[in-house]
Coordinates of N, CA, C and O and ligand atoms in Angstrom, one line a residue:
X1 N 0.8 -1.2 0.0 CA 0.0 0.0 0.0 C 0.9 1.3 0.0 O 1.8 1.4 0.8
X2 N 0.5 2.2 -1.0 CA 1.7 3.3 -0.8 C 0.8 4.1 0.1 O -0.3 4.2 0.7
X3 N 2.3 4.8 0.0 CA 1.7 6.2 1.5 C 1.1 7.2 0.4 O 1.6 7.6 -0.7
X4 N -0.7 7.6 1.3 CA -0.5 9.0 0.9 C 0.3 10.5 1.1 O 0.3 11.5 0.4
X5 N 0.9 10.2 2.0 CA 2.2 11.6 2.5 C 3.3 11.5 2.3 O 3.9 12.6 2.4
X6 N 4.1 10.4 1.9 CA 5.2 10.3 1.2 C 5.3 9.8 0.3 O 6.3 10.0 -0.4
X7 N 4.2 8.6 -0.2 CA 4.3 7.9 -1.5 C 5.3 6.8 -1.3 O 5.6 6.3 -2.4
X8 N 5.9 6.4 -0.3 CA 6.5 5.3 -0.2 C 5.4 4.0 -0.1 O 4.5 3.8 0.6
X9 N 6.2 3.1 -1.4 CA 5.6 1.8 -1.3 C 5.0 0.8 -0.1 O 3.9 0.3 0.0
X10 N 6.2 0.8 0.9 CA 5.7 -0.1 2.1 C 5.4 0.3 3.1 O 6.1 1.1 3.7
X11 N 4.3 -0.1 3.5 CA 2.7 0.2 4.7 C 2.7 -1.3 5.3 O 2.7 -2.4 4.7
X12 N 2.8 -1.0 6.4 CA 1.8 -2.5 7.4 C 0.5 -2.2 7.8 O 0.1 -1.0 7.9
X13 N -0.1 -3.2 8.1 CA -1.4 -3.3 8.4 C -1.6 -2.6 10.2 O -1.1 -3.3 11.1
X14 N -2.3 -1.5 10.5 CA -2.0 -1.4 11.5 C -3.3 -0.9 12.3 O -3.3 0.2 12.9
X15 N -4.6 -1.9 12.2 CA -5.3 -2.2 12.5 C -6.9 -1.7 12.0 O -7.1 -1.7 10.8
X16 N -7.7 -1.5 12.8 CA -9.1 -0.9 11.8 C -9.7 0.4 12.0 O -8.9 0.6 12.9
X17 N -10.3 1.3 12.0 CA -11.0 2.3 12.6 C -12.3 2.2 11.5 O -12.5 2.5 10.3
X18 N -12.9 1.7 12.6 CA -14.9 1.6 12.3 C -14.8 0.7 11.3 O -15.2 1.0 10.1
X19 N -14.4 -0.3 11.5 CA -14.5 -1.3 10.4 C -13.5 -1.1 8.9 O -13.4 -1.9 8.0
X20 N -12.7 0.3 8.9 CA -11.7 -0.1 7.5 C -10.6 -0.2 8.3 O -10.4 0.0 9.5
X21 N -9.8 -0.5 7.3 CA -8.3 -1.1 7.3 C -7.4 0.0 7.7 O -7.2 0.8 6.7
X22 N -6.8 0.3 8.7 CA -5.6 1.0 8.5 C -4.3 0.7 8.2 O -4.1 -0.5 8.0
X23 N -3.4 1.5 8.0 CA -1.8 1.5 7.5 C -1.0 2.0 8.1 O -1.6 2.7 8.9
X24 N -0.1 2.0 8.2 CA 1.3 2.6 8.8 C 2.6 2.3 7.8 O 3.2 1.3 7.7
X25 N 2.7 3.9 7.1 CA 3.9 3.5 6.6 C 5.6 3.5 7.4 O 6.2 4.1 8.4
X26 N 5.9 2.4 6.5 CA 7.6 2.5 6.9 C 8.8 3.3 7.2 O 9.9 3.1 7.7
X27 N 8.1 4.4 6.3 CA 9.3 5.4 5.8 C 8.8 6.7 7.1 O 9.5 6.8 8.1
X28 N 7.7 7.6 6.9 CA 7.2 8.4 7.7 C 6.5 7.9 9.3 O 6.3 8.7 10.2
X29 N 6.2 6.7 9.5 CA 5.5 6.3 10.3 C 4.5 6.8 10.5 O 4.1 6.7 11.7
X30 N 3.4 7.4 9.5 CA 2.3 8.1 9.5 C 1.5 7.0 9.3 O 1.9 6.0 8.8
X31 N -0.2 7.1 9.8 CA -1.2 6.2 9.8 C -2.3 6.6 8.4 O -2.5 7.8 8.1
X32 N -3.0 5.4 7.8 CA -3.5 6.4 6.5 C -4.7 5.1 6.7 O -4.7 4.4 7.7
X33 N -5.5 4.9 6.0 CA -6.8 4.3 5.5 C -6.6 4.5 4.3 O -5.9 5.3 3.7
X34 N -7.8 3.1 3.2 CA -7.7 3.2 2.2 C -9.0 4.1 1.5 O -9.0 4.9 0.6
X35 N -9.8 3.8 2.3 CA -11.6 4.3 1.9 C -11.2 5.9 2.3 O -10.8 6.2 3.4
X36 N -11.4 6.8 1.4 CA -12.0 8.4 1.4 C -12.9 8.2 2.4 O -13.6 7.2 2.4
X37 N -13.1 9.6 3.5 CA -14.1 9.8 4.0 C -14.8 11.1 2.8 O -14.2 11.7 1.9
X38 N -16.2 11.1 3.2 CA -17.3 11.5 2.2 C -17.8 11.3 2.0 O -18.3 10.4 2.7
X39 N -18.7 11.8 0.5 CA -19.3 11.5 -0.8 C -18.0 11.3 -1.7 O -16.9 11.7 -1.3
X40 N -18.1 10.7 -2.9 CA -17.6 10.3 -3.9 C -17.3 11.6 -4.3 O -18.2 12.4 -3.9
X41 N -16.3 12.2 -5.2 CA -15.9 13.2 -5.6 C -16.5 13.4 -7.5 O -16.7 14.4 -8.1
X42 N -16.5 12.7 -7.8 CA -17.2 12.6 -9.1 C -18.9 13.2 -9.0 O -19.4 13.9 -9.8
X43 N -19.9 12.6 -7.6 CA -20.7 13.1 -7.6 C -21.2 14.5 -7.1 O -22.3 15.0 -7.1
X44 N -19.6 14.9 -6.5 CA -19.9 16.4 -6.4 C -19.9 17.2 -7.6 O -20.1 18.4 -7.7
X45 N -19.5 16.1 -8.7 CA -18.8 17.1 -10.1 C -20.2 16.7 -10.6 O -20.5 17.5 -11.4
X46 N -21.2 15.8 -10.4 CA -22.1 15.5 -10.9 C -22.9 16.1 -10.6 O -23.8 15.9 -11.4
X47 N -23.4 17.0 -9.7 CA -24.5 17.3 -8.8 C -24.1 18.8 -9.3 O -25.2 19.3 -9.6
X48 N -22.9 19.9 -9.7 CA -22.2 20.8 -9.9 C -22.9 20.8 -11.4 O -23.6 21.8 -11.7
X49 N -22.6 19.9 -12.1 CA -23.2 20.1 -13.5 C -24.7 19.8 -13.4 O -25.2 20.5 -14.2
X50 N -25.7 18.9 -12.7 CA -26.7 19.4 -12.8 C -27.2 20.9 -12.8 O -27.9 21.4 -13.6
X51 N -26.7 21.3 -11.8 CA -27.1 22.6 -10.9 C -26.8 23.4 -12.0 O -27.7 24.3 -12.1
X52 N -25.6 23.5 -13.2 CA -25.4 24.3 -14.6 C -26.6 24.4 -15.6 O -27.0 25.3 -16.3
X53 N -27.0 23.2 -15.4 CA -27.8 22.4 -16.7 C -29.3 23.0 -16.0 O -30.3 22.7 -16.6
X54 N -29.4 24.0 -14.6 CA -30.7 24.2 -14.2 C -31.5 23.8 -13.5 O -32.6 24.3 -13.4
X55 N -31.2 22.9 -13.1 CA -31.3 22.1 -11.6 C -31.5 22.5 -10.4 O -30.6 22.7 -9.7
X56 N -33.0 22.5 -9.9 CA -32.2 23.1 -8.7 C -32.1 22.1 -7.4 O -32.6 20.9 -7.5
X57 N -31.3 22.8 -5.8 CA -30.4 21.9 -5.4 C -31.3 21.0 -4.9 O -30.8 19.8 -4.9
X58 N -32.6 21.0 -4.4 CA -33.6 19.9 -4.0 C -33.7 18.8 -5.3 O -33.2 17.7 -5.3
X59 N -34.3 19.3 -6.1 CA -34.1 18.3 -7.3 C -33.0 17.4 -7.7 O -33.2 16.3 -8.2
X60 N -31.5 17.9 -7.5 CA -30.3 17.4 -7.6 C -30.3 16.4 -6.3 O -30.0 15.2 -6.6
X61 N -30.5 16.6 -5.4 CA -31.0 16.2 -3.6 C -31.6 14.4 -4.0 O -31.2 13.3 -3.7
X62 N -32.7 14.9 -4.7 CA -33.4 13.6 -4.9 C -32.8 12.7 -5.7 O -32.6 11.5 -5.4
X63 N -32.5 13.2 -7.0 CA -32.2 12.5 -8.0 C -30.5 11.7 -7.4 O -30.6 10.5 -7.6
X64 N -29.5 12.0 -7.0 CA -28.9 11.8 -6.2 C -28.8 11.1 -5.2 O -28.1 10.1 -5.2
X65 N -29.4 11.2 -4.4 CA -29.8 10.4 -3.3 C -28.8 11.3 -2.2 O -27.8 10.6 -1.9
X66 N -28.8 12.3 -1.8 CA -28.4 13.0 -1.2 C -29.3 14.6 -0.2 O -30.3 15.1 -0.7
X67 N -28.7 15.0 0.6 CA -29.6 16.0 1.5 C -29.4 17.3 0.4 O -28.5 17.2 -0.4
X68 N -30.4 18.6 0.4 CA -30.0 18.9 -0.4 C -28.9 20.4 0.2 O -28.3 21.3 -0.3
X69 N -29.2 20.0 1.5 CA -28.1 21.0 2.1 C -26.4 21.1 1.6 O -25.6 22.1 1.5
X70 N -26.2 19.3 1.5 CA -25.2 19.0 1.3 C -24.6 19.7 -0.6 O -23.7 20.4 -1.0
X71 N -25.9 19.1 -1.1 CA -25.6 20.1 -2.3 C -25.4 21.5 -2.6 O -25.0 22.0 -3.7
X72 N -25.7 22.1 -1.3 CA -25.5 23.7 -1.5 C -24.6 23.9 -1.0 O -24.3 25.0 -1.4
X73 N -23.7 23.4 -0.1 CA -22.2 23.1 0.4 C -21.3 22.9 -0.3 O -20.2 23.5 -0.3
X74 N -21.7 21.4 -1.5 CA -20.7 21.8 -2.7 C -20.8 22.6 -3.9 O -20.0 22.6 -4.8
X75 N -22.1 23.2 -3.9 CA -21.8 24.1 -5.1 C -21.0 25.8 -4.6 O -20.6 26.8 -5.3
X76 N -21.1 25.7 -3.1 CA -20.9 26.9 -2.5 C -19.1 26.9 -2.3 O -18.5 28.0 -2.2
X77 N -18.6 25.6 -2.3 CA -16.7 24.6 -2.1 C -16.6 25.2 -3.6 O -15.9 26.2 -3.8
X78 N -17.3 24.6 -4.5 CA -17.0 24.7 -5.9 C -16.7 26.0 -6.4 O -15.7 26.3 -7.2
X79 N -18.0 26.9 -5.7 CA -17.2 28.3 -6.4 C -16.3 29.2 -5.8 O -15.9 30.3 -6.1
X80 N -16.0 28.4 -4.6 CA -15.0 29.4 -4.0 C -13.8 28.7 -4.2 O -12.8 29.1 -3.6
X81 N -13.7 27.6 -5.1 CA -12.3 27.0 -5.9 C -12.3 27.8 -7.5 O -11.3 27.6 -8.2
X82 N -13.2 28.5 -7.9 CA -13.3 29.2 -8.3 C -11.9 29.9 -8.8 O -11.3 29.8 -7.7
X83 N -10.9 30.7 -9.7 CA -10.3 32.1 -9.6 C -11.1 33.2 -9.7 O -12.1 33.4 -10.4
X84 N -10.4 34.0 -8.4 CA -11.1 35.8 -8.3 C -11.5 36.4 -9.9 O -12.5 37.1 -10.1
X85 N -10.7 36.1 -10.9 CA -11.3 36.6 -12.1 C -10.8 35.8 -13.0 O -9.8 35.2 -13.0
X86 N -11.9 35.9 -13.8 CA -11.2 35.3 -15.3 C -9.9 34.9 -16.2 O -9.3 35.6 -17.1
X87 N -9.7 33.9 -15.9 CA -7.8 34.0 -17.0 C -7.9 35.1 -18.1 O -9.0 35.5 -18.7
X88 N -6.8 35.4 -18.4 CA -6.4 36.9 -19.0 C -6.3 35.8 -20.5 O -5.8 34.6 -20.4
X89 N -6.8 36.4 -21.8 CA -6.7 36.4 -22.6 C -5.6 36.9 -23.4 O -5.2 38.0 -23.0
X90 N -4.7 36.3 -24.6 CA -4.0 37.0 -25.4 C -4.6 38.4 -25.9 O -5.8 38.4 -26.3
X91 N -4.0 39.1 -26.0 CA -4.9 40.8 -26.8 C -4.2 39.8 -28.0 O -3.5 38.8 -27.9
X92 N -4.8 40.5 -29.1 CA -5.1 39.9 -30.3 C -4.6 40.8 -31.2 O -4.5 41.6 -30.3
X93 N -4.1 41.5 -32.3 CA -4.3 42.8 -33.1 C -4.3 42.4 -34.4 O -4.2 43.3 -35.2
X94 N -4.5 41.5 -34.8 CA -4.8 41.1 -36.1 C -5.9 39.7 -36.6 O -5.8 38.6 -36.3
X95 N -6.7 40.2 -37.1 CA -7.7 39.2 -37.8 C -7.7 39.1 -38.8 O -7.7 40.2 -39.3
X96 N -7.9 37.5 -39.8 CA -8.3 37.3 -40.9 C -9.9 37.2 -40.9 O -10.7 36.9 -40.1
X97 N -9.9 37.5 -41.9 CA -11.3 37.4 -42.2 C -11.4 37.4 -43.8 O -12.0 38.3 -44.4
X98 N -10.7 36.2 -44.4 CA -10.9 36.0 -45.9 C -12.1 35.3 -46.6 O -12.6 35.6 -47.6
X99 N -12.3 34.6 -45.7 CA -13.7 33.9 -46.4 C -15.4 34.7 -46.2 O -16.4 34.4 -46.9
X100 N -15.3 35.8 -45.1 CA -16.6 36.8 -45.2 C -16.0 37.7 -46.1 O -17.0 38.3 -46.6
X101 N -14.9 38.2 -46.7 CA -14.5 38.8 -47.8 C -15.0 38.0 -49.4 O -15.6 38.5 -50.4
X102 N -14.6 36.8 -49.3 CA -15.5 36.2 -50.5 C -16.8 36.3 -50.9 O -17.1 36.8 -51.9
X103 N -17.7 35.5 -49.8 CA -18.9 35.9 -49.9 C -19.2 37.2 -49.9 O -20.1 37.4 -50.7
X104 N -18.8 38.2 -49.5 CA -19.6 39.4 -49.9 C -19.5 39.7 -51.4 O -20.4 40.3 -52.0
X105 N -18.0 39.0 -52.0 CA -17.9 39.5 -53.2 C -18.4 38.8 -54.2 O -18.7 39.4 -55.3
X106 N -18.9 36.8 -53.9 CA -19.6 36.7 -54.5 C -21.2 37.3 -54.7 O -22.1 37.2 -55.6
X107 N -21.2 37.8 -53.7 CA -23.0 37.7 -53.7 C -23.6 39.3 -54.4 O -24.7 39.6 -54.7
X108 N -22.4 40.3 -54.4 CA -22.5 41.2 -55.1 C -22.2 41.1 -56.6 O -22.5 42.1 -57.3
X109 N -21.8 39.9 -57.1 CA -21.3 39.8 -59.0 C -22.8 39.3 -59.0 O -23.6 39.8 -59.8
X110 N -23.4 38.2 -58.1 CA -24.7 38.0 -58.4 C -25.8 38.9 -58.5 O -26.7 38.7 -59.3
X111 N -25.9 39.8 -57.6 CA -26.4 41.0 -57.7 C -26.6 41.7 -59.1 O -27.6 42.1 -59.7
X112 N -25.0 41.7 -59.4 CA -24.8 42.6 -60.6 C -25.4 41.8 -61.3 O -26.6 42.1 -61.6
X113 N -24.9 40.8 -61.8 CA -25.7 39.8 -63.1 C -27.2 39.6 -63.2 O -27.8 39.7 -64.3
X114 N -28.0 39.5 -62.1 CA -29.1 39.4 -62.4 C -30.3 40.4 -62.4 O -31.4 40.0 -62.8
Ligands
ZN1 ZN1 4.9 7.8 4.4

């Protein structure tokens, strides 16, 4: 089992808390578990895109199977991982635009011709 805090390979078994497995690595002597405490992190990304898509958080609540307090907790985590503003764009100072140049030019010879 590797460590999550040092990432070293070898862990002993070093007994249970509430029924999972604990570890102890070799290298740090730190204690780790394998089971995340939580919700699943994918369903916070799930519940995050409902709530996009118009959802609201009772609805997400049910469909989920979750309180829907909890849902307004992580959409509230979510935007405060957020950045304060927007990533900065390249400024730009030149554009093509050859193909709205064509059409204009064909659709004025048609013009003329007919
Ligand atoms: Zn370690």
């Amino acid at each position: 089992m590797q460590c999550p805090h040092c990432a070293h390979p070898d862990s002993i078994r070093y007994g249970t808390s509430r029924g999972v497995q604990r570890y102890r690595c070799q290298a740090c002597r730190r204690i780790f578990q394998t089971l995340r405490r939580g919700k699943d992190p994918a369903l916070k990304q799930q519940a995050c895109q409902l709530y996009l898509e118009g959802m609201g958080m009772r609805a997400i609540g049910r469909v989920l199977g979750i309180h829907h307090k909890t849902v307004s907790r992580w959409l509230v985590q979510a935007a405060e991982a957020l950045p304060a503003s927007p990533p900065q764009t390249e400024v730009c100072s030149f554009i093509e635009i050859d193909e709205l140049c064509t059409f204009i030019a064909k659709k004025n010879l048609n013009v003329g011709s007919g």
